Amino acid sequence: MIAVDLRQEDWRCAVAPLDGKPDVAEAGTHRSRDPEQVVDTVAQAVRRLHRRYGDRVRAICVAIAATVQHGRVVQSAVLGWDAVDLAALTADPRVPLLIGNDATLAGLAEARQGAAAGAATVLHLTVEVGVGGTLVVDGRPMHGATGAGGEFGHLPFGDPRLRCPCGARGCWDLAVDGRAIARRLGEPAPRDPRTYAEQALARTPADPAVRAAVAHAARALARGLAGLINALDPAVVTLGSLAESLRAAAEPEFTAALADGLMRFRRPNPPPVLAAALGRDGALHGAVVTALDHVLTEEGLAAWAAQCSSHPRHSTSAAS
């Protein structure tokens, strides 16, 4: 499998054999966020890996910071994209191209092999630029009617006076990330909200104003999480990336806001809120899991066997 993680500022390509462990082979930062340039750069990396591994490549899965509907990117508020065609990321029609939201795939990985492994119903939240996540039931993400489910960051949990890049007002995204911290400090909106938030978190112990801004974002995160717990009834919650960092930096404020937002019957026994185990590699792991799910079906195995039969000299390497 080839797994691609396409984020706001950078991208990574990994390869994984049947053991499902991704190994990053190529990576880079975006010189431009122009979608044609980004897709072309990543496509070149995918083609290099495809040439290296040949017929052994059985699927390509892309984890992208974007809304994905019917397997296609329809909008990315993070990258400033609307509909973008990623078909160039595979040049071989025999190799399926699978596309998923990065937070959804990270949540899938946490439910299958991470902090929530074994739980029947898992709510995963992550903060990078805004809030992402998914609800995983019996090992399957709940994608919704068109595949665009899980856009928790666009719930109207934020300030209705603020217009989100997605087009809606009052999105939760704008209340919890580096943009929220900068706004609270009276500073301009950062070009890279994730890096800004990391820097603010590092300053928190020594700067009371920064700590207050971080605590405000942590409370907003906890209040929204309480609402999702009330609505979705997960057995386990996992927090990835900056979501866990916000909780750790302002744990008393986070815990109090979460308890205040829970329905009374839930407070004595709320679901455990765990730090994600896979870190920033969660989306890559989820992309590999998705590719494996596709390959290890009757149809996928039959196609693999047919290809091996038509190229018998490659049959050993194709199955290894």
Coordinates of C-alpha atoms in Angstrom, one line a residue:
M1 CA 0.0 0.0 0.0
I2 CA 1.0 3.6 -0.6
A3 CA -0.4 6.0 2.0
V4 CA -0.4 9.8 1.5
D5 CA -0.9 12.4 4.2
L6 CA -1.7 15.7 2.7
R7 CA -1.8 18.5 5.4
Q8 CA -2.1 22.2 5.5
E9 CA 1.7 23.0 5.3
D10 CA 3.2 19.7 4.1
W11 CA 2.8 16.2 2.8
R12 CA 4.2 12.7 3.3
C13 CA 4.1 9.5 1.3
A14 CA 4.6 6.2 3.1
V15 CA 4.6 2.5 2.0
A16 CA 3.3 -0.4 4.0
P17 CA 3.4 -4.1 3.5
L18 CA 0.7 -6.5 4.7
D19 CA 1.7 -5.9 8.4
G20 CA 0.1 -2.5 8.0
K21 CA 3.1 -0.5 9.4
P22 CA 3.7 2.7 7.3
D23 CA 7.3 3.7 6.6
V24 CA 7.6 7.3 5.4
A25 CA 9.5 7.3 2.1
E26 CA 9.1 10.8 0.8
A27 CA 8.0 14.1 2.3
G28 CA 8.0 17.9 1.6
T29 CA 6.4 21.2 2.3
H30 CA 4.0 23.1 0.0
R31 CA 5.8 25.7 -2.0
S32 CA 2.4 27.0 -2.9
R33 CA -1.1 26.0 -2.0
D34 CA -2.2 26.1 -5.6
P35 CA -4.0 22.7 -5.9
E36 CA -2.5 21.9 -9.3
Q37 CA 1.0 22.4 -8.0
V38 CA 0.4 20.5 -4.8
V39 CA -1.2 17.6 -6.6
D40 CA 1.5 17.5 -9.2
T41 CA 4.3 17.4 -6.6
V42 CA 2.7 14.6 -4.6
A43 CA 1.8 12.7 -7.8
Q44 CA 5.5 12.7 -8.8
A45 CA 6.4 11.2 -5.4
V46 CA 3.7 8.5 -5.7
R47 CA 4.9 7.6 -9.2
R48 CA 8.5 7.3 -8.0
L49 CA 7.3 4.8 -5.3
H50 CA 5.1 3.0 -7.8
R51 CA 8.1 2.5 -10.1
R52 CA 10.1 1.3 -7.1
Y53 CA 7.6 -1.3 -6.0
G54 CA 5.9 -2.1 -9.3
D55 CA 3.1 -4.7 -9.2
R56 CA 3.4 -5.0 -5.5
V57 CA 1.4 -1.8 -5.1
R58 CA -2.2 -2.9 -4.5
A59 CA -3.8 0.4 -3.4
I60 CA -3.2 4.0 -2.8
C61 CA -5.0 5.8 0.0
V62 CA -4.9 9.6 0.5
A63 CA -5.6 11.2 3.9
I64 CA -6.3 14.9 3.3
A65 CA -7.3 17.8 5.4
A66 CA -10.5 18.3 3.4
T67 CA -14.2 17.4 3.2
V68 CA -14.5 14.2 1.2
Q69 CA -17.9 13.4 -0.5
H70 CA -18.4 10.2 -2.6
G71 CA -14.7 9.7 -2.5
R72 CA -13.9 13.1 -3.9
V73 CA -12.5 16.3 -2.3
V74 CA -15.2 18.9 -2.4
Q75 CA -13.8 21.5 -0.1
S76 CA -10.8 22.2 2.1
A77 CA -11.2 25.3 4.4
V78 CA -7.7 24.5 5.6
L79 CA -6.0 24.6 2.2
G80 CA -8.3 27.2 0.7
W81 CA -9.6 24.7 -1.9
D82 CA -13.0 23.9 -3.3
A83 CA -13.4 20.8 -5.5
V84 CA -10.1 19.3 -6.4
D85 CA -9.5 16.2 -8.5
L86 CA -6.8 13.8 -7.0
A87 CA -7.0 11.3 -9.9
A88 CA -3.4 12.2 -10.9
L89 CA -2.2 10.4 -7.8
T90 CA -2.5 7.1 -9.5
A91 CA -1.3 6.4 -13.1
D92 CA -2.3 2.8 -13.1
P93 CA -6.0 2.0 -13.6
R94 CA -5.6 -1.3 -11.9
V95 CA -4.6 0.3 -8.6
P96 CA -7.5 1.9 -6.8
L97 CA -7.2 5.4 -5.4
L98 CA -9.0 5.8 -2.1
I99 CA -9.5 9.2 -0.5
G100 CA -10.5 10.0 3.1
N101 CA -10.6 12.9 5.5
D102 CA -7.4 12.9 7.6
A103 CA -9.1 13.2 11.0
T104 CA -11.6 10.4 10.1
L105 CA -8.7 8.1 9.1
A106 CA -6.8 8.9 12.3
G107 CA -9.9 8.1 14.3
L108 CA -10.2 4.8 12.4
A109 CA -6.6 3.9 13.3
E110 CA -7.1 4.8 17.0
A111 CA -10.2 2.5 17.1
R112 CA -8.6 -0.4 15.3
Q113 CA -5.1 -0.4 16.7
G114 CA -4.5 2.7 18.9
A115 CA -5.7 3.9 22.3
A116 CA -9.3 2.8 21.8
A117 CA -8.6 -0.6 20.3
G118 CA -11.4 -3.0 21.4
A119 CA -14.0 -0.4 22.1
A120 CA -17.3 -0.8 20.2
T121 CA -18.1 3.0 19.8
V122 CA -15.2 5.5 19.7
L123 CA -15.4 9.3 19.3
H124 CA -12.1 10.7 18.1
L125 CA -11.3 14.4 18.1
T126 CA -8.2 16.1 16.8
V127 CA -7.1 19.8 16.6
E128 CA -4.7 20.8 13.8
V129 CA -6.2 23.8 12.0
G130 CA -9.7 23.6 13.5
V131 CA -11.4 20.5 14.9
G132 CA -11.7 17.2 13.0
G133 CA -12.8 13.8 14.1
T134 CA -15.1 10.8 13.6
L135 CA -17.4 8.4 15.3
V136 CA -16.3 4.8 14.8
V137 CA -18.8 2.0 15.4
D138 CA -17.7 -1.6 15.4
G139 CA -14.5 -0.6 13.6
R140 CA -16.2 1.5 10.9
P141 CA -16.3 5.3 10.6
M142 CA -19.7 6.8 10.3
H143 CA -19.4 8.6 7.0
G144 CA -23.0 9.8 6.6
A145 CA -25.2 9.7 3.5
T146 CA -22.5 11.0 1.1
G147 CA -19.3 10.3 2.9
A148 CA -18.9 13.9 4.3
G149 CA -19.8 13.0 7.9
G150 CA -17.6 13.9 10.9
E151 CA -17.1 17.6 10.1
F152 CA -17.3 18.4 13.8
G153 CA -15.3 21.6 13.5
H154 CA -18.2 23.1 11.5
L155 CA -20.8 22.7 14.3
P156 CA -22.0 26.1 15.4
F157 CA -20.3 26.0 18.8
G158 CA -18.3 29.2 18.2
D159 CA -18.9 32.9 17.9
P160 CA -21.7 33.5 15.4
R161 CA -20.1 36.9 14.5
L162 CA -17.1 35.1 12.9
R163 CA -17.3 33.8 9.4
C164 CA -15.4 30.5 8.8
P165 CA -13.4 29.9 5.6
C166 CA -15.8 27.1 5.0
G167 CA -18.6 29.7 4.4
A168 CA -20.6 29.1 7.6
R169 CA -20.7 31.4 10.7
G170 CA -19.9 30.4 14.2
C171 CA -17.9 27.3 13.5
W172 CA -16.3 25.5 16.4
D173 CA -13.0 25.4 14.4
L174 CA -12.5 29.1 15.1
A175 CA -12.8 28.7 18.9
V176 CA -10.2 26.1 19.6
D177 CA -7.1 26.4 17.5
G178 CA -4.2 28.8 17.0
R179 CA -6.5 31.4 15.4
A180 CA -8.6 31.5 18.6
I181 CA -5.5 31.9 20.8
A182 CA -4.2 34.7 18.6
R183 CA -7.5 36.5 18.6
R184 CA -7.7 36.3 22.4
L185 CA -4.2 37.8 22.6
G186 CA -5.1 40.6 20.2
E187 CA -2.7 39.3 17.6
P188 CA -3.2 38.9 13.8
A189 CA -4.6 35.6 12.5
P190 CA -1.5 33.4 12.0
R191 CA -0.8 31.9 8.5
D192 CA 0.0 28.6 10.1
P193 CA -2.4 28.2 13.1
R194 CA -0.9 24.9 14.2
T195 CA 2.6 26.2 14.6
Y196 CA 1.3 29.3 16.3
A197 CA -0.6 27.1 18.8
E198 CA 2.5 25.0 19.5
Q199 CA 4.5 28.1 20.2
A200 CA 1.8 29.5 22.4
L201 CA 1.6 26.2 24.4
A202 CA 5.3 26.3 24.9
R203 CA 5.0 29.9 26.4
T204 CA 2.0 29.0 28.6
P205 CA 4.0 28.2 31.8
A206 CA 5.8 31.6 31.8
D207 CA 3.2 33.9 30.4
P208 CA -0.2 34.4 32.2
A209 CA -1.8 36.1 29.2
V210 CA -1.0 33.2 27.0
R211 CA -2.1 30.7 29.6
A212 CA -5.4 32.5 29.8
A213 CA -5.9 32.4 26.1
V214 CA -5.0 28.7 25.9
A215 CA -7.3 28.0 28.8
H216 CA -10.1 29.7 26.9
A217 CA -9.5 27.5 23.9
A218 CA -9.4 24.4 26.1
R219 CA -12.8 25.3 27.7
A220 CA -14.3 25.7 24.2
L221 CA -12.9 22.3 23.2
A222 CA -14.3 20.7 26.3
R223 CA -17.8 22.2 26.0
G224 CA -18.1 21.0 22.4
L225 CA -16.8 17.6 23.4
A226 CA -19.5 17.4 26.1
G227 CA -22.1 18.1 23.5
L228 CA -20.8 15.3 21.3
I229 CA -20.7 12.9 24.2
N230 CA -24.3 13.8 25.0
A231 CA -25.4 13.3 21.4
L232 CA -23.3 10.3 20.3
D233 CA -22.9 8.2 23.5
P234 CA -19.4 6.9 22.8
A235 CA -17.7 4.2 25.0
V236 CA -14.3 5.9 24.6
V237 CA -13.1 9.3 23.5
T238 CA -9.6 9.8 22.0
L239 CA -7.9 13.2 21.7
G240 CA -5.3 13.6 19.0
S241 CA -2.7 16.2 18.2
L242 CA -3.3 19.7 19.7
A243 CA -6.6 18.5 21.3
E244 CA -4.6 16.5 23.9
S245 CA -2.0 19.3 24.2
L246 CA -4.7 21.8 25.0
R247 CA -6.2 19.5 27.7
A248 CA -2.8 19.0 29.2
A249 CA -1.9 22.7 29.3
A250 CA -5.2 23.7 30.9
E251 CA -6.4 20.5 32.6
P252 CA -8.5 22.0 35.4
E253 CA -10.4 24.3 33.0
F254 CA -10.9 21.5 30.5
T255 CA -12.1 19.1 33.1
A256 CA -14.5 21.6 34.7
A257 CA -16.0 22.6 31.4
L258 CA -16.4 19.0 30.3
A259 CA -18.3 18.1 33.5
D260 CA -20.5 21.2 33.3
G261 CA -21.5 20.3 29.7
L262 CA -22.4 16.7 30.4
M263 CA -26.0 15.7 31.2
R264 CA -26.4 14.9 34.9
F265 CA -26.8 11.2 34.5
R266 CA -23.4 11.0 32.6
R267 CA -21.3 12.8 35.2
P268 CA -20.8 9.9 37.7
N269 CA -19.5 7.6 34.9
P270 CA -18.4 9.6 31.8
P271 CA -16.5 7.8 29.0
P272 CA -12.8 7.8 29.4
V273 CA -11.0 10.6 27.5
L274 CA -7.7 9.1 26.3
A275 CA -4.7 10.6 24.5
A276 CA -4.4 9.2 21.0
A277 CA -1.6 6.6 20.8
L278 CA -0.5 7.1 17.2
G279 CA 0.2 10.9 17.4
R280 CA 0.7 12.7 14.1
D281 CA 1.0 9.4 12.3
G282 CA -2.6 8.5 12.9
A283 CA -3.8 9.6 9.5
L284 CA -1.1 7.5 7.8
H285 CA -2.0 4.5 9.8
G286 CA -5.7 5.0 9.0
A287 CA -4.9 5.3 5.3
V288 CA -3.0 2.0 5.4
V289 CA -5.9 0.4 7.3
T290 CA -8.4 1.6 4.7
A291 CA -6.2 0.3 1.8
L292 CA -5.8 -3.1 3.5
D293 CA -9.6 -3.2 4.0
H294 CA -10.0 -2.7 0.2
V295 CA -7.3 -5.1 -0.8
L296 CA -8.2 -8.0 1.5
T297 CA -11.7 -8.4 0.1
E298 CA -12.8 -11.2 -2.2
E299 CA -12.7 -8.8 -5.1
G300 CA -9.3 -7.4 -4.1
L301 CA -7.7 -10.8 -3.6
A302 CA -9.2 -12.1 -6.9
A303 CA -7.7 -9.1 -8.8
W304 CA -4.4 -9.6 -7.1
A305 CA -4.4 -13.3 -8.0
A306 CA -5.3 -12.6 -11.6
Q307 CA -2.5 -10.1 -11.9
C308 CA 0.0 -12.6 -10.5
S309 CA -1.2 -15.3 -12.9
S310 CA -0.7 -13.0 -15.9
H311 CA 2.8 -12.2 -14.7
P312 CA 4.1 -15.5 -13.2
R313 CA 7.6 -14.3 -13.0
H314 CA 6.5 -11.6 -10.5
S315 CA 4.2 -13.8 -8.5
T316 CA 6.5 -14.2 -5.5
S317 CA 7.3 -10.5 -5.1
A318 CA 3.7 -9.5 -5.6
A319 CA 2.6 -11.6 -2.6
S320 CA 5.5 -10.9 -0.4

